[in-house]
Amino acid sequence: MLTIRGSLTIIYEPPFYKGIFEEETQCSYRVAQFNFGTSVPKTRLVYLYLLAHYSELTFYEQKQKTKLCLKHANPKRLQRLARKNVGADFRGTKAQQALQKQHQSCKRSGKKQRNLVKKNKKQFQYEQRKNKRLQKHKGH
């Protein structure tokens, strides 16, 4: 049986309200981010947005290292674990880390693409110079 758990977190990063949608299954973790604008999004608008634009969300997928566990846990223990994890070198939430990885990979692929275009342009210019030189020395 496939279990899917999804959550939507709305955060305020001045000047915009951002929604971070997380999907978690036994084998993968997916996260997408979208902007709601500068005003506080109402629950009804958030719901309508998800219904209308869910297919347009671009998810960044990451393989799960641990199994998805939906067991009930003691709330005090969860608080203790959360405090321990937040206190120890906090680098953002799981969703923020996944979005950061997506951003870095997009930057790398863009850089590769720009370098390839630049290399092709140089090669084309070299070929043009070479042909021009050969045309000059043909002796009409």
PDB file of C-alpha atoms in Angstrom:
ATOM      1  CA  MET A   1       0.000   0.000   0.000  1.00  0.00           C
ATOM      2  CA  LEU A   2       1.336   3.411  -0.980  1.00  0.00           C
ATOM      3  CA  THR A   3       1.070   6.107   1.677  1.00  0.00           C
ATOM      4  CA  ILE A   4       1.339   9.750   0.662  1.00  0.00           C
ATOM      5  CA  ARG A   5       1.567  12.571   3.157  1.00  0.00           C
ATOM      6  CA  GLY A   6       1.304  16.169   2.016  1.00  0.00           C
ATOM      7  CA  SER A   7       1.618  19.444   3.852  1.00  0.00           C
ATOM      8  CA  LEU A   8       1.424  23.103   2.975  1.00  0.00           C
ATOM      9  CA  THR A   9       3.412  25.675   4.944  1.00  0.00           C
ATOM     10  CA  ILE A  10       2.892  29.380   4.394  1.00  0.00           C
ATOM     11  CA  ILE A  11       5.780  31.571   5.452  1.00  0.00           C
ATOM     12  CA  TYR A  12       6.423  35.302   5.249  1.00  0.00           C
ATOM     13  CA  GLU A  13       9.697  36.289   3.636  1.00  0.00           C
ATOM     14  CA  PRO A  14       9.442  40.060   3.250  1.00  0.00           C
ATOM     15  CA  PRO A  15       7.750  41.346   1.137  1.00  0.00           C
ATOM     16  CA  PHE A  16       5.996  38.142  -0.063  1.00  0.00           C
ATOM     17  CA  TYR A  17       4.035  35.281   1.442  1.00  0.00           C
ATOM     18  CA  LYS A  18       5.342  31.975   0.114  1.00  0.00           C
ATOM     19  CA  GLY A  19       3.704  28.590   0.133  1.00  0.00           C
ATOM     20  CA  ILE A  20       5.863  25.482   0.431  1.00  0.00           C
ATOM     21  CA  PHE A  21       4.030  22.316  -0.569  1.00  0.00           C
ATOM     22  CA  GLU A  22       5.645  19.052   0.557  1.00  0.00           C
ATOM     23  CA  GLU A  23       4.733  15.518  -0.535  1.00  0.00           C
ATOM     24  CA  GLU A  24       6.254  12.514   1.158  1.00  0.00           C
ATOM     25  CA  THR A  25       5.945   8.832   0.214  1.00  0.00           C
ATOM     26  CA  GLN A  26       7.835   5.740   1.296  1.00  0.00           C
ATOM     27  CA  CYS A  27      10.505   6.216  -1.360  1.00  0.00           C
ATOM     28  CA  SER A  28      10.558   9.919  -2.257  1.00  0.00           C
ATOM     29  CA  TYR A  29      10.214  13.451  -0.958  1.00  0.00           C
ATOM     30  CA  ARG A  30       8.955  16.217  -3.264  1.00  0.00           C
ATOM     31  CA  VAL A  31       8.743  19.934  -2.601  1.00  0.00           C
ATOM     32  CA  ALA A  32       7.394  22.910  -4.554  1.00  0.00           C
ATOM     33  CA  GLN A  33       7.335  26.607  -3.778  1.00  0.00           C
ATOM     34  CA  PHE A  34       4.987  29.336  -4.965  1.00  0.00           C
ATOM     35  CA  ASN A  35       4.306  32.995  -4.141  1.00  0.00           C
ATOM     36  CA  PHE A  36       0.966  34.261  -2.874  1.00  0.00           C
ATOM     37  CA  GLY A  37       1.832  37.955  -3.069  1.00  0.00           C
ATOM     38  CA  THR A  38       2.204  40.670  -0.467  1.00  0.00           C
ATOM     39  CA  SER A  39      -1.118  40.300   1.346  1.00  0.00           C
ATOM     40  CA  VAL A  40      -1.974  37.561   3.824  1.00  0.00           C
ATOM     41  CA  PRO A  41      -3.538  34.659   1.874  1.00  0.00           C
ATOM     42  CA  LYS A  42      -6.930  33.527   3.102  1.00  0.00           C
ATOM     43  CA  THR A  43      -7.646  29.818   3.575  1.00  0.00           C
ATOM     44  CA  ARG A  44     -10.304  29.840   0.863  1.00  0.00           C
ATOM     45  CA  LEU A  45      -7.925  31.429  -1.666  1.00  0.00           C
ATOM     46  CA  VAL A  46      -5.172  28.959  -0.808  1.00  0.00           C
ATOM     47  CA  TYR A  47      -7.561  26.059  -1.337  1.00  0.00           C
ATOM     48  CA  LEU A  48      -8.799  27.465  -4.661  1.00  0.00           C
ATOM     49  CA  TYR A  49      -5.216  28.106  -5.784  1.00  0.00           C
ATOM     50  CA  LEU A  50      -4.223  24.494  -5.093  1.00  0.00           C
ATOM     51  CA  LEU A  51      -7.270  23.160  -6.917  1.00  0.00           C
ATOM     52  CA  ALA A  52      -6.656  25.321  -9.971  1.00  0.00           C
ATOM     53  CA  HIS A  53      -2.852  25.354 -10.203  1.00  0.00           C
ATOM     54  CA  TYR A  54      -1.669  22.071  -8.665  1.00  0.00           C
ATOM     55  CA  SER A  55      -0.741  20.662 -12.083  1.00  0.00           C
ATOM     56  CA  GLU A  56       1.424  23.738 -12.800  1.00  0.00           C
ATOM     57  CA  LEU A  57       3.599  23.302  -9.687  1.00  0.00           C
ATOM     58  CA  THR A  58       7.170  22.279 -10.395  1.00  0.00           C
ATOM     59  CA  PHE A  59       8.267  19.744  -7.835  1.00  0.00           C
ATOM     60  CA  TYR A  60      11.839  19.021  -6.900  1.00  0.00           C
ATOM     61  CA  GLU A  61      12.192  15.351  -6.023  1.00  0.00           C
ATOM     62  CA  GLN A  62      14.626  13.765  -3.625  1.00  0.00           C
ATOM     63  CA  LYS A  63      15.007  10.092  -2.720  1.00  0.00           C
ATOM     64  CA  GLN A  64      14.073   9.133   0.845  1.00  0.00           C
ATOM     65  CA  LYS A  65      16.797   7.662   3.022  1.00  0.00           C
ATOM     66  CA  THR A  66      14.434   6.746   5.814  1.00  0.00           C
ATOM     67  CA  LYS A  67      11.034   5.112   5.755  1.00  0.00           C
ATOM     68  CA  LEU A  68       7.900   7.194   6.163  1.00  0.00           C
ATOM     69  CA  CYS A  69       6.526   6.531   9.633  1.00  0.00           C
ATOM     70  CA  LEU A  70       2.971   7.527  10.527  1.00  0.00           C
ATOM     71  CA  LYS A  71       2.907   6.134  14.070  1.00  0.00           C
ATOM     72  CA  HIS A  72       1.557   8.242  16.893  1.00  0.00           C
ATOM     73  CA  ALA A  73       4.371   9.658  19.029  1.00  0.00           C
ATOM     74  CA  ASN A  74       4.367  11.272  22.431  1.00  0.00           C
ATOM     75  CA  PRO A  75       4.053  15.066  21.983  1.00  0.00           C
ATOM     76  CA  LYS A  76       6.591  15.766  24.736  1.00  0.00           C
ATOM     77  CA  ARG A  77       9.120  13.514  23.003  1.00  0.00           C
ATOM     78  CA  LEU A  78       8.448  15.278  19.697  1.00  0.00           C
ATOM     79  CA  GLN A  79       9.027  18.660  21.357  1.00  0.00           C
ATOM     80  CA  ARG A  80      12.266  17.425  22.866  1.00  0.00           C
ATOM     81  CA  LEU A  81      13.491  16.073  19.515  1.00  0.00           C
ATOM     82  CA  ALA A  82      12.474  19.260  17.718  1.00  0.00           C
ATOM     83  CA  ARG A  83      14.300  21.458  20.242  1.00  0.00           C
ATOM     84  CA  LYS A  84      17.362  19.244  19.958  1.00  0.00           C
ATOM     85  CA  ASN A  85      17.348  19.379  16.146  1.00  0.00           C
ATOM     86  CA  VAL A  86      16.741  23.123  15.944  1.00  0.00           C
ATOM     87  CA  GLY A  87      19.422  23.932  18.488  1.00  0.00           C
ATOM     88  CA  ALA A  88      22.062  21.882  16.687  1.00  0.00           C
ATOM     89  CA  ASP A  89      23.344  23.885  13.691  1.00  0.00           C
ATOM     90  CA  PHE A  90      20.014  24.827  12.090  1.00  0.00           C
ATOM     91  CA  ARG A  91      20.309  25.021   8.289  1.00  0.00           C
ATOM     92  CA  GLY A  92      16.635  25.403   7.404  1.00  0.00           C
ATOM     93  CA  THR A  93      13.786  22.991   7.149  1.00  0.00           C
ATOM     94  CA  LYS A  94      13.822  19.899   4.980  1.00  0.00           C
ATOM     95  CA  ALA A  95      11.795  21.757   2.369  1.00  0.00           C
ATOM     96  CA  GLN A  96      14.141  24.755   2.416  1.00  0.00           C
ATOM     97  CA  GLN A  97      17.152  22.477   1.997  1.00  0.00           C
ATOM     98  CA  ALA A  98      15.502  20.684  -0.933  1.00  0.00           C
ATOM     99  CA  LEU A  99      14.619  24.011  -2.578  1.00  0.00           C
ATOM    100  CA  GLN A 100      18.213  25.185  -2.059  1.00  0.00           C
ATOM    101  CA  LYS A 101      19.489  22.034  -3.798  1.00  0.00           C
ATOM    102  CA  GLN A 102      17.072  22.660  -6.667  1.00  0.00           C
ATOM    103  CA  HIS A 103      18.302  26.257  -6.958  1.00  0.00           C
ATOM    104  CA  GLN A 104      21.940  25.126  -6.991  1.00  0.00           C
ATOM    105  CA  SER A 105      21.275  22.482  -9.662  1.00  0.00           C
ATOM    106  CA  CYS A 106      19.465  25.063 -11.824  1.00  0.00           C
ATOM    107  CA  LYS A 107      22.452  27.406 -11.470  1.00  0.00           C
ATOM    108  CA  ARG A 108      24.862  24.619 -12.480  1.00  0.00           C
ATOM    109  CA  SER A 109      22.816  23.607 -15.523  1.00  0.00           C
ATOM    110  CA  GLY A 110      22.475  27.258 -16.586  1.00  0.00           C
ATOM    111  CA  LYS A 111      26.220  27.727 -16.298  1.00  0.00           C
ATOM    112  CA  LYS A 112      26.869  24.622 -18.404  1.00  0.00           C
ATOM    113  CA  GLN A 113      24.399  25.869 -21.013  1.00  0.00           C
ATOM    114  CA  ARG A 114      26.024  29.323 -21.156  1.00  0.00           C
ATOM    115  CA  ASN A 115      29.486  27.795 -21.497  1.00  0.00           C
ATOM    116  CA  LEU A 116      28.285  25.547 -24.322  1.00  0.00           C
ATOM    117  CA  VAL A 117      26.747  28.496 -26.191  1.00  0.00           C
ATOM    118  CA  LYS A 118      29.953  30.503 -25.703  1.00  0.00           C
ATOM    119  CA  LYS A 119      32.094  27.619 -26.974  1.00  0.00           C
ATOM    120  CA  ASN A 120      29.857  27.145 -30.034  1.00  0.00           C
ATOM    121  CA  LYS A 121      30.026  30.866 -30.793  1.00  0.00           C
ATOM    122  CA  LYS A 122      33.836  30.849 -30.615  1.00  0.00           C
ATOM    123  CA  GLN A 123      33.983  27.792 -32.871  1.00  0.00           C
ATOM    124  CA  PHE A 124      31.648  29.467 -35.393  1.00  0.00           C
ATOM    125  CA  GLN A 125      33.779  32.644 -35.414  1.00  0.00           C
ATOM    126  CA  TYR A 126      36.931  30.563 -35.896  1.00  0.00           C
ATOM    127  CA  GLU A 127      35.348  28.762 -38.853  1.00  0.00           C
ATOM    128  CA  GLN A 128      34.335  32.112 -40.383  1.00  0.00           C
ATOM    129  CA  ARG A 129      37.888  33.503 -40.038  1.00  0.00           C
ATOM    130  CA  LYS A 130      39.325  30.323 -41.520  1.00  0.00           C
ATOM    131  CA  ASN A 131      36.977  30.447 -44.530  1.00  0.00           C
ATOM    132  CA  LYS A 132      37.722  34.148 -45.074  1.00  0.00           C
ATOM    133  CA  ARG A 133      41.469  33.465 -45.022  1.00  0.00           C
ATOM    134  CA  LEU A 134      41.076  30.632 -47.534  1.00  0.00           C
ATOM    135  CA  GLN A 135      38.972  32.850 -49.831  1.00  0.00           C
ATOM    136  CA  LYS A 136      41.677  35.558 -49.788  1.00  0.00           C
ATOM    137  CA  HIS A 137      44.393  33.122 -50.873  1.00  0.00           C
ATOM    138  CA  LYS A 138      42.438  31.422 -53.659  1.00  0.00           C
ATOM    139  CA  GLY A 139      43.668  33.973 -56.198  1.00  0.00           C
ATOM    140  CA  HIS A 140      40.852  34.982 -58.497  1.00  0.00           C
TER     141      HIS A 140
END
